[in-house]
Every structure is written in structure tokens, then in C-alpha cells.
Coordinates of N, CA and C in Angstrom, one line a residue:
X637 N -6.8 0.1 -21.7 CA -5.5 -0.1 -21.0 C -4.6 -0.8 -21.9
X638 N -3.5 -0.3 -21.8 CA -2.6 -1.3 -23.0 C -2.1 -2.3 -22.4
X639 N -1.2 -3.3 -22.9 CA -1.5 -4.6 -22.7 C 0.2 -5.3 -22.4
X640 N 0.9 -4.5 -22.1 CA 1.6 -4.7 -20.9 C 1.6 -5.7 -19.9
X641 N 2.0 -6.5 -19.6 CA 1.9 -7.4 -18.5 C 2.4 -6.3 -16.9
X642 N 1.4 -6.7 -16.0 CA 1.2 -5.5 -15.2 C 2.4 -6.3 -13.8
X643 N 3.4 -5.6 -13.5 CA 4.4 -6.2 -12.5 C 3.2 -6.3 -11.5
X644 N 3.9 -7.3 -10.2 CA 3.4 -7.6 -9.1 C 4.2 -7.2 -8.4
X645 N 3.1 -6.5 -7.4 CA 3.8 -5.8 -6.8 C 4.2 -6.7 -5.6
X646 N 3.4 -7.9 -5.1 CA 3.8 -8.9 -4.2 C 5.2 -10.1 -4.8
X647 N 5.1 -9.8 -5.8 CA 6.6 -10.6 -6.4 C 7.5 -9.6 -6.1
X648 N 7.7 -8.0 -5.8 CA 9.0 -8.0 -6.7 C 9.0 -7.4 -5.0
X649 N 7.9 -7.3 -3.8 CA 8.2 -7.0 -2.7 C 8.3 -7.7 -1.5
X650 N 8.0 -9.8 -1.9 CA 8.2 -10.4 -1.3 C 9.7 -11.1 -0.6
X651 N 10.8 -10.7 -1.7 CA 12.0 -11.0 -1.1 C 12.3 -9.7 0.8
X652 N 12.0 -8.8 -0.2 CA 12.3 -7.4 1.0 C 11.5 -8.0 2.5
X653 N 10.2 -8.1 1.6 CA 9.4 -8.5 3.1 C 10.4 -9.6 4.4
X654 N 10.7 -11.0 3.6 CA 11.7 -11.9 4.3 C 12.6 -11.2 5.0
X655 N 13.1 -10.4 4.8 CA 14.5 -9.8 5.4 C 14.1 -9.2 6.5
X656 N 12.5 -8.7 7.1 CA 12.1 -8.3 8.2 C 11.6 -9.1 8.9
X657 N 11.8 -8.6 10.2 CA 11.4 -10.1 11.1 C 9.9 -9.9 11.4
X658 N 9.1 -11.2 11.3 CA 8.0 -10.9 11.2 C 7.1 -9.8 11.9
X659 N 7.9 -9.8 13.7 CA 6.7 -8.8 14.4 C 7.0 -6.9 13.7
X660 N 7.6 -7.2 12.6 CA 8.0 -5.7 12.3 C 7.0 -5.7 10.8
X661 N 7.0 -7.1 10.0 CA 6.6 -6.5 9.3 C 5.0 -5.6 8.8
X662 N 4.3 -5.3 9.8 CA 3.2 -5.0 9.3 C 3.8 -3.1 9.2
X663 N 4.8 -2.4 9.7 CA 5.5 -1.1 9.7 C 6.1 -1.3 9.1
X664 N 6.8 -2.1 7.9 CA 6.8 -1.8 6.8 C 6.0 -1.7 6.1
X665 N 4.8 -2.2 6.0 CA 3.6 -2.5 5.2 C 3.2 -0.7 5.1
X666 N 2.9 -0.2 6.4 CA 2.4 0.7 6.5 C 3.4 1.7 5.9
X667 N 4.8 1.8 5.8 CA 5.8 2.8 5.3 C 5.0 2.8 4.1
X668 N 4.8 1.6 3.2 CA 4.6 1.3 1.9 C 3.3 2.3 1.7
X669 N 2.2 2.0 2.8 CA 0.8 2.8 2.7 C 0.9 4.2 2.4
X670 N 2.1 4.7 3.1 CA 2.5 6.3 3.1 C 3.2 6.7 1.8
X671 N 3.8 5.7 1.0 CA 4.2 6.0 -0.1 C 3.0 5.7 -1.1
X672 N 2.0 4.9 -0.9 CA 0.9 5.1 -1.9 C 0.1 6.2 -1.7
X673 N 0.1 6.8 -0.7 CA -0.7 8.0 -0.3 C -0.2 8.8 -1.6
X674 N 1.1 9.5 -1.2 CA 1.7 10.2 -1.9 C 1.3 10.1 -3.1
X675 N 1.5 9.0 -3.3 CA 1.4 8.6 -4.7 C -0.3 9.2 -5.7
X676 N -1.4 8.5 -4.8 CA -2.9 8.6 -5.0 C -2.5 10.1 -5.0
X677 N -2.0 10.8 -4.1 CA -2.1 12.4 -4.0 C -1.5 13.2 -5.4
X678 N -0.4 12.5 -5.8 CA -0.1 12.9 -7.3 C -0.9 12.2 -8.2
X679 N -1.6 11.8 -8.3 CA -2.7 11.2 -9.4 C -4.0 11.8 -9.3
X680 N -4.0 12.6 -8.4 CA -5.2 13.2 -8.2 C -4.8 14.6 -8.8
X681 N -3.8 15.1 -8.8 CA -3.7 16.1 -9.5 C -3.3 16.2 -11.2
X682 N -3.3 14.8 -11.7 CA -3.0 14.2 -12.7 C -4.5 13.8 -14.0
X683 N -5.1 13.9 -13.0 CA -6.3 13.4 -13.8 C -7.6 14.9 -14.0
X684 N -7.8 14.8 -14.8 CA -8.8 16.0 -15.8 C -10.2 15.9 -15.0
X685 N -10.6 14.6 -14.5 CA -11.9 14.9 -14.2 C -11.9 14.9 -12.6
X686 N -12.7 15.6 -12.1 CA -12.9 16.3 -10.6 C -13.3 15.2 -10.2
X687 N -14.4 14.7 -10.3 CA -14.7 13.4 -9.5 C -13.8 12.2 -9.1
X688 N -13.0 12.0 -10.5 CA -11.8 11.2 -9.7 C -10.9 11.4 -9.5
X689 N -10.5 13.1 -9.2 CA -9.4 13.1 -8.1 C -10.2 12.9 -6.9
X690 N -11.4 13.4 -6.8 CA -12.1 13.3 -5.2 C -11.7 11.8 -4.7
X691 N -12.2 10.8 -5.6 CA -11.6 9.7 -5.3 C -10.5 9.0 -5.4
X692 N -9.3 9.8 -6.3 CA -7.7 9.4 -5.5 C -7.6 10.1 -4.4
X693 N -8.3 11.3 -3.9 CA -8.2 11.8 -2.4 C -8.0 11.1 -1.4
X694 N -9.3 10.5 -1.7 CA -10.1 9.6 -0.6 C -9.0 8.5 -0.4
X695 N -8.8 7.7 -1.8 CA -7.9 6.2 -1.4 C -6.6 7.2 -0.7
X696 N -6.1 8.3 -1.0 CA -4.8 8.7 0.0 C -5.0 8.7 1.3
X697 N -6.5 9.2 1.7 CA -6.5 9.3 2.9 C -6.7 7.7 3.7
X698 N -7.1 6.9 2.9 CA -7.3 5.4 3.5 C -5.9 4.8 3.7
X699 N -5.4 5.1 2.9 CA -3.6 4.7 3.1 C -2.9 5.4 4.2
X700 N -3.1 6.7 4.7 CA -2.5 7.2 5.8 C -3.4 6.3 6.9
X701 N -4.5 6.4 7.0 CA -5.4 6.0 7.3 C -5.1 4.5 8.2
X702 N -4.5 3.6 7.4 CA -4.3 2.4 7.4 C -2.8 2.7 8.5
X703 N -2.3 3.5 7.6 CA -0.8 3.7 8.3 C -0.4 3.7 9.5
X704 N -1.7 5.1 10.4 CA -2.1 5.5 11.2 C -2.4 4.4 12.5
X705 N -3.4 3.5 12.0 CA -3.5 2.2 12.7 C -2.7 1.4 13.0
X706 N -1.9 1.0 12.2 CA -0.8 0.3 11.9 C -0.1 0.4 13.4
X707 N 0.4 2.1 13.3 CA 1.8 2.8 13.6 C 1.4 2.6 15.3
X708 N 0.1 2.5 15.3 CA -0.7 2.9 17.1 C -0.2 1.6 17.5
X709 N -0.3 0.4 17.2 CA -0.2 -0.8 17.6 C 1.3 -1.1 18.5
X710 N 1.8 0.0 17.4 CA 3.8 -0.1 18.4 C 4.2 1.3 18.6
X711 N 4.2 1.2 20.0 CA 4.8 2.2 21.2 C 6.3 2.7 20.2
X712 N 6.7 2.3 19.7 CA 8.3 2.6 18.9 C 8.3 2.8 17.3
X713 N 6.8 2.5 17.3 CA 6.9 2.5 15.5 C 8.0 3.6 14.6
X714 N 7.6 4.8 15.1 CA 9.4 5.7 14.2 C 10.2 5.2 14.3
X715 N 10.5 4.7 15.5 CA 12.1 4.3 15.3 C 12.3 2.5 14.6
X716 N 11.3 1.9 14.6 CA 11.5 0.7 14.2 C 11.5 1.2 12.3
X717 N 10.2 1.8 12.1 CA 10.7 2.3 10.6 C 11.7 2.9 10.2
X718 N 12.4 3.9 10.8 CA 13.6 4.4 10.4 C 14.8 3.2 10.4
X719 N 14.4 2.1 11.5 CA 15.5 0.9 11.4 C 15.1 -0.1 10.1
X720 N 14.2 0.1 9.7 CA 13.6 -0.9 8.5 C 14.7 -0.7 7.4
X721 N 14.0 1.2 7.0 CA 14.4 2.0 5.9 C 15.5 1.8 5.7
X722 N 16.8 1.3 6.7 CA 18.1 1.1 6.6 C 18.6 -0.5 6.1
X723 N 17.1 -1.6 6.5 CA 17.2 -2.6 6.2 C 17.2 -3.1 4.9
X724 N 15.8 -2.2 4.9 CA 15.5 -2.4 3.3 C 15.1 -1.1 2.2
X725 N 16.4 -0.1 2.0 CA 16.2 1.0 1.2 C 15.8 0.6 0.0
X726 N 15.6 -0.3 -0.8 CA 15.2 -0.3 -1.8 C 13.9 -0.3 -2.3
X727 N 12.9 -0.1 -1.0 CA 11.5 0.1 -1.1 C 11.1 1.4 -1.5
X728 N 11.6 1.9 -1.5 CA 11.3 3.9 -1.9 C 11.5 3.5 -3.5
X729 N 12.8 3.1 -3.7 CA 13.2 3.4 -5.3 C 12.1 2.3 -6.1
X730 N 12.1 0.7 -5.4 CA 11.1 -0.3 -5.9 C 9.4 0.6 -6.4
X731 N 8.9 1.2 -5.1 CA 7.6 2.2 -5.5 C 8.0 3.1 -6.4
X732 N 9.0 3.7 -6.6 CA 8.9 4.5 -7.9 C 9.3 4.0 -9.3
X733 N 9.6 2.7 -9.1 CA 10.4 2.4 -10.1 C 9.0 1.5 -11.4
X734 N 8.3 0.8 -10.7 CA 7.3 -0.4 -10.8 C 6.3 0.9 -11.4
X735 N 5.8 2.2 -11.0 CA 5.1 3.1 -11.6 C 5.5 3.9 -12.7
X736 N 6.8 4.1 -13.0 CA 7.7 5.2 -13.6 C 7.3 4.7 -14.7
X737 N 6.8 5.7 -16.0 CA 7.0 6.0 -17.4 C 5.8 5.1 -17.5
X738 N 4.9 4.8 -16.8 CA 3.7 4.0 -17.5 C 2.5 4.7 -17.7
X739 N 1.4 4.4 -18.6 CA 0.3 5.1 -19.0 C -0.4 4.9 -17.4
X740 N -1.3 6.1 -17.1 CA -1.7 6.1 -15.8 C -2.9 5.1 -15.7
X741 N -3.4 4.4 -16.2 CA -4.7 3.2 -16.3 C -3.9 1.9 -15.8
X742 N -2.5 2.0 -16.4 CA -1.6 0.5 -16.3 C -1.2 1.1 -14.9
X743 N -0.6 2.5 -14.4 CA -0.7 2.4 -12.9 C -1.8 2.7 -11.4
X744 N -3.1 2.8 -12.4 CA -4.4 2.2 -11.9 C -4.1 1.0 -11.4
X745 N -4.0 -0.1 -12.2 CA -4.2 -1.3 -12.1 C -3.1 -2.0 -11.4
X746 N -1.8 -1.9 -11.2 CA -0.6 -2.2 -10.8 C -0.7 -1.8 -9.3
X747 N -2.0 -0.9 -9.1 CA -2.2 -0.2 -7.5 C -3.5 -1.4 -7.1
X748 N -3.9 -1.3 -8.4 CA -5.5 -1.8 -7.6 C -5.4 -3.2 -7.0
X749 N -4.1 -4.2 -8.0 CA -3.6 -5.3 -7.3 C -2.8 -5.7 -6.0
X750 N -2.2 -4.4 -6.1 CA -1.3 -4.1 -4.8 C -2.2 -4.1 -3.4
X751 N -3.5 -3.4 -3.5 CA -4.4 -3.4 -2.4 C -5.0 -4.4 -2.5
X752 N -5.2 -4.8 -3.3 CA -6.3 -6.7 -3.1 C -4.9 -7.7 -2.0
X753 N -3.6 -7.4 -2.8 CA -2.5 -8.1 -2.2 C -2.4 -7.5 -0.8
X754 N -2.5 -6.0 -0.4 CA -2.4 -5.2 0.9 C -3.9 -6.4 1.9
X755 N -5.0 -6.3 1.2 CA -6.2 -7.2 1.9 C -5.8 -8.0 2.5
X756 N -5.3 -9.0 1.6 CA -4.8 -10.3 1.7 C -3.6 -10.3 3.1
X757 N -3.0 -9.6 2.8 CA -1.7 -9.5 4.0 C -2.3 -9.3 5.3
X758 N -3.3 -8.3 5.1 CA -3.9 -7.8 6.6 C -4.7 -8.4 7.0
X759 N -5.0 -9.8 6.1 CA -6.1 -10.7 7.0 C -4.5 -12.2 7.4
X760 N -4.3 -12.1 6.7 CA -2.8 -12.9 6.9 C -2.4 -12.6 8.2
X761 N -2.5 -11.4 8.6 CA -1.7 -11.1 10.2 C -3.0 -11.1 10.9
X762 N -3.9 -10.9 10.7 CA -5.0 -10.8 11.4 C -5.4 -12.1 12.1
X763 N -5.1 -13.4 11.2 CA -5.2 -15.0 11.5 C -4.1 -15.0 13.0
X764 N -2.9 -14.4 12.7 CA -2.1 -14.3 14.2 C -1.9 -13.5 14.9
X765 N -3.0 -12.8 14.9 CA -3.3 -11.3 16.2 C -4.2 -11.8 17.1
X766 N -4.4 -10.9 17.9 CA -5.6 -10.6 18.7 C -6.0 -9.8 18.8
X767 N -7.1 -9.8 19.8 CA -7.7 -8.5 20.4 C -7.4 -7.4 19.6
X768 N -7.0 -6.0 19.5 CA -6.6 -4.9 19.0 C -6.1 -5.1 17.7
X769 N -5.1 -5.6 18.1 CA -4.3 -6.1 16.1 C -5.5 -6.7 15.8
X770 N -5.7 -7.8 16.0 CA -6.7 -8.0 14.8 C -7.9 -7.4 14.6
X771 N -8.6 -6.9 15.0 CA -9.1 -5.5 14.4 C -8.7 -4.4 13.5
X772 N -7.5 -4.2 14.4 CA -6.8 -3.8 13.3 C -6.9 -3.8 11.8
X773 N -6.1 -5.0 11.9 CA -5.8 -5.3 10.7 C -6.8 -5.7 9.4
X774 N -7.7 -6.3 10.2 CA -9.2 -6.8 9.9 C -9.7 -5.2 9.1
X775 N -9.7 -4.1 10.0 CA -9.9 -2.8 9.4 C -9.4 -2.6 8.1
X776 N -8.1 -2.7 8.5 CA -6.8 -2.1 7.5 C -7.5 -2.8 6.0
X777 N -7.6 -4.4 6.0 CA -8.2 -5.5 5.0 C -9.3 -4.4 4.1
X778 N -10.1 -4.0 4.5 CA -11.4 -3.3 4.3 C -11.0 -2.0 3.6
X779 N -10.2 -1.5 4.0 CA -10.3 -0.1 3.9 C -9.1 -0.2 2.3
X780 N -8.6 -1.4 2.1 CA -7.6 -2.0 1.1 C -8.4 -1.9 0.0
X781 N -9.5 -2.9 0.2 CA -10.5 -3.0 -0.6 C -11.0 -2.0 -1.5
X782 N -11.9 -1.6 0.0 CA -11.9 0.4 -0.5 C -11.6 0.9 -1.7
X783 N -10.2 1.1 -1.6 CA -9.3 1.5 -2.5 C -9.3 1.0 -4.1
X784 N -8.8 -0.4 -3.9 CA -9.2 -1.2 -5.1 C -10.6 -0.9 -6.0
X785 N -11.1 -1.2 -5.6 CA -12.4 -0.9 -6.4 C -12.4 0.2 -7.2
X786 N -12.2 1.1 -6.3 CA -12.0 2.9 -7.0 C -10.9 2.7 -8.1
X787 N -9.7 1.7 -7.7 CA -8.4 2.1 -9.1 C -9.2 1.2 -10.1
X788 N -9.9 0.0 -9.5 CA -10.4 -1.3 -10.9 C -11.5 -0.4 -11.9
X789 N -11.6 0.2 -11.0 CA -13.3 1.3 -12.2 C -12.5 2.5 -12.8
X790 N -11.5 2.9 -12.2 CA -10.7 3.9 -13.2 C -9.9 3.3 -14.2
X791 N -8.9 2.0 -14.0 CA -7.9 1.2 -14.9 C -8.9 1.0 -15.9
X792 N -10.1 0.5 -15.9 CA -10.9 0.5 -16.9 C -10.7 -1.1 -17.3

């Protein structure tokens, strides 16, 4: 992997986060999971060997996955994301911008941190949930994990 200093992805999306009010922010979290989907989903058709697109598959499907859970928790979730997206448009361009023009090992690893940081967040909310949410999110944590592992053994 070359030797780049790898952006954080929790530095450069911690201001954005502030600007949402907390009981919203876990739907943005989840917008964010739908943009990594995509993302794993073009990496999987990016890489030569079959076995690890099977496993960028997989991490896409855990990111919808997560999303999914997320989204169940609020009766309104489209429309509260669609009110986010207006809050904070610069998360679309931030996700493509933090990946753009880099060797794909350096955006291995700029993912694989982002999901240890996703972990971290979803046991963070999980400390102030209950019942359902935190399960949730407790889930969500795990299934972050998941993911990670698979990009830290490809980034190499």
C-alpha cells in the first residue's frame, strides 16, 4: 500500500455530524451505509480476483443491511433523510471526494477505518438506546466489523 497518509473519515465527517440533531443522527449514518454499498458494489467489479469481489458483495450487502435496521427504527425515516440531504449536501461529494484518484488498497483501508469508526458510533448510541435500538445498533457494531476485517486483509 503506498504511503499516503490515509484521511479520516471521522475528522472530515465529524463537523457535518454536529449540525444534525442527535435523535437524527443515526439516518444519516445509515445514508452514509448506502453510499458505501455502492461504493463496495463498484469495487467488486474493480478487482481481478473472484473471491474478493464475493467479498466486496457481501460487505455491500452488510451496509444496506445496517441501513435497513437503522431506517426500521423511524416510522419517517425518508423523509427525515431527504430533510438531512438538504442539511448536509456535502456528504455525497465528501464520500466521493476522500476516495477519488486513489490506488484501490489506500481505498481499502480509508473504508476499513471508517467501519471500525461506524463500530464505534453504533455502540456510542447503543450506550443511549434501549430495548430495540440498542440491539440495533449493537447489531449494526458487528456487522461494521464484519466489513473491516475483509477491507484490512485486502488493503494488505
Amino acid at each position: 500500500m503506498s504511503r499516503e497518509r490515509i484521511p479520516s473519515i471521522g475528522e472530515v465527517l465529524a463537523p457535518l455530524l454536529q449540525r444534525v440533531p442527535p435523535s437524527q443522527q443515526p439516518l444519516l449514518i445509515a445514508a452514509a451505509e448506502r453510499m458505501a454499498a455502492t461504493r463496495y458494489r463498484e469495487w467488486a467489479t474493480r478487482v481481478s480476483d473472484a473471491g474478493q469481489a464475493t467479498r466486496l458483495l457481501a460487505c455491500a450487502d452488510r451496509e444496506d443491511d445496517i441501513a435497513d435496521r437503522v431506517e426500521r427504527l423511524f416510522p419517517d425515516a425518508q423523509v427525515i433523510q431527504r430533510e438531512l440531504a438538504t442539511t448536509v449536501p456535502e456528504v455525497a461529494e465528501i464520500n466521493r471526494s476522500l476516495f477519488a484518484d486513489r490506488p484501490l488498497a489506500v481505498q481499502f483501508a480509508i473504508q476499513a477505518n471508517g467501519e471500525r469508526l461506524g463500530a464505534a458510533t453504533w455502540r456510542s448510541f447503543a450506550k443511549h438506546a434501549t430495548g430495540a435500538a440498542r440491539e440495533t445498533f449493537l447489531a449494526c457494531a458487528e456487522l461494521e466489523e464484519r466489513s473491516a476485517e475483509v477491507l484490512e486483509a485486502m488493503a494488505g
